[in-house]
Coordinates of C-alpha atoms in Angstrom, one line a residue:
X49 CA 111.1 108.9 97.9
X50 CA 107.9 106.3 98.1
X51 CA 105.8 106.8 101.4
X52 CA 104.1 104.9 103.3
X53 CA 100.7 106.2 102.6
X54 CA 99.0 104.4 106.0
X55 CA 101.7 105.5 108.0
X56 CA 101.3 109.5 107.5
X57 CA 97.7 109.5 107.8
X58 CA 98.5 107.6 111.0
X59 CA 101.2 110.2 112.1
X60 CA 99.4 112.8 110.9
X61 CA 96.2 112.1 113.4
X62 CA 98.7 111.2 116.4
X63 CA 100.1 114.3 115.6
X64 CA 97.4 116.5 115.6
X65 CA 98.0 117.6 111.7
X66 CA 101.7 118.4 112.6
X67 CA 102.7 116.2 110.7
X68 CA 100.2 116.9 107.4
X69 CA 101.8 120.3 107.3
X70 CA 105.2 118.2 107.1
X71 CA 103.7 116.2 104.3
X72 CA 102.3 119.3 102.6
X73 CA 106.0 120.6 102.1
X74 CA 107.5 116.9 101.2
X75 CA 104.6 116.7 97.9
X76 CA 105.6 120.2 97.3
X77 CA 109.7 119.5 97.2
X78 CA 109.1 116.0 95.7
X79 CA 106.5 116.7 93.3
X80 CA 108.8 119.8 91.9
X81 CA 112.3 117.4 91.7
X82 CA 110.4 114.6 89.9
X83 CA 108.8 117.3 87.2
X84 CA 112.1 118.9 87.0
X85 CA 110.1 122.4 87.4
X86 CA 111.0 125.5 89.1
X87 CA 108.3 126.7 92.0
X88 CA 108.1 127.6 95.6
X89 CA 109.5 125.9 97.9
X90 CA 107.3 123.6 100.2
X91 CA 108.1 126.3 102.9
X92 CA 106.9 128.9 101.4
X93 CA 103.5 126.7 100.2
X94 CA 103.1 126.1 104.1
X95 CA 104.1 129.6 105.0
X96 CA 101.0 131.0 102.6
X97 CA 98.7 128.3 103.1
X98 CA 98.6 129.3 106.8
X99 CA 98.8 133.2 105.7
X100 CA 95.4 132.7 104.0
X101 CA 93.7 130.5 106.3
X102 CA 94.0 127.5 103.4
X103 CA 93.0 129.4 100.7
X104 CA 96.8 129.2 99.1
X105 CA 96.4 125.2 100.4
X106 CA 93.1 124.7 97.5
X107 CA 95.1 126.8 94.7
X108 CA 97.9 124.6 95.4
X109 CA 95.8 121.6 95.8
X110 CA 94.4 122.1 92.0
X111 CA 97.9 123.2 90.8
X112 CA 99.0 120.4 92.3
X113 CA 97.1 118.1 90.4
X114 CA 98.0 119.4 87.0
X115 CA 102.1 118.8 88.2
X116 CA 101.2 115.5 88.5
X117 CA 99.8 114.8 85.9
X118 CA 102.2 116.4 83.5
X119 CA 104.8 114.4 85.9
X120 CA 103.0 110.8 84.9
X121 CA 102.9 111.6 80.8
X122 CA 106.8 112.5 81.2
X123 CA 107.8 109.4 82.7
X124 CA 105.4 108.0 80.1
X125 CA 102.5 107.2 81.5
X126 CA 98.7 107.3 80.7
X127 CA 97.7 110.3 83.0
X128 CA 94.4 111.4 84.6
X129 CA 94.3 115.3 85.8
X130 CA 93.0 114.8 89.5
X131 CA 93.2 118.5 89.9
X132 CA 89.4 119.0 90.4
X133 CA 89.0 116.3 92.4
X134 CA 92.4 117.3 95.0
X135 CA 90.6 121.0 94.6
X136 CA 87.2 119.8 95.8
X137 CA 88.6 117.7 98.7
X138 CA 90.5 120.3 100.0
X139 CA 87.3 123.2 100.5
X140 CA 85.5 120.5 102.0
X141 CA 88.5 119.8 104.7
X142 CA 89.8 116.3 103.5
X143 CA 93.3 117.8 103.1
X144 CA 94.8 114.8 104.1
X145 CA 92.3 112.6 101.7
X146 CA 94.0 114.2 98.8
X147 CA 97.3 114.4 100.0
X148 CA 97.4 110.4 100.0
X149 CA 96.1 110.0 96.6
X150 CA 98.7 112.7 95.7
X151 CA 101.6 110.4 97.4
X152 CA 100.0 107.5 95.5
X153 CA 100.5 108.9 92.3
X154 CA 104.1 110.0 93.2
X155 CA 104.7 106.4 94.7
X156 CA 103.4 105.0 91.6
X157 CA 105.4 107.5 89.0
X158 CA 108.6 106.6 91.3
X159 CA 108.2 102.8 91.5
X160 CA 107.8 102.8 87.6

């Protein structure tokens, strides 16, 4: 599903990060149906991301980035591996910074 990438960093302020940890769990599920892989549920991501005070939220960040990347060269396209860069945003609190340049790739990859 494409998202609006303006509208949940909008909802996700109003909502005081509510709706982040929704978003968290929706790249998780979507990320995991477009790659075809098997993984934990976006439940159990936010479940053990709050467990661990983020700690499980950076791992997954990183991981994150390599699913997508694989995701992009499978649909055939010319992939960058953003997992540093999602990994490094996330230990210095810009969660939601990489979360929209994860839905941007997805957006992209499903739009294609």
């Amino acid at each position: 599903m494409e998202r609006s990438i303006p509208q949940c960093i909008i909802f996700s302020i109003i909502t005081c990060g509510i709706y982040g940890l929704y978003w968290l769990m929706k790249l998780n599920d979507e990320t995991l149906e477009l790659t075809g892989q098997e993984g934990q549920s976006g439940g159990m991501v936010l479940l053990l991301t709050i467990v661990t005070c983020n700690i499980y939220g950076m791992y997954w960040a990183y991981k994150q980035g390599e699913k997508i990347s694989a995701m992009v060269e499978k649909r055939g396209g010319a992939a960058s591996n953003n997992a540093i860069l999602y990994l490094i945003l996330c230990i210095f609190g810009l969660n939601i910074i990489a979360y929209a340049l994860m839905q941007d790739e997805i957006n992209k990859t499903v739009a294609a």
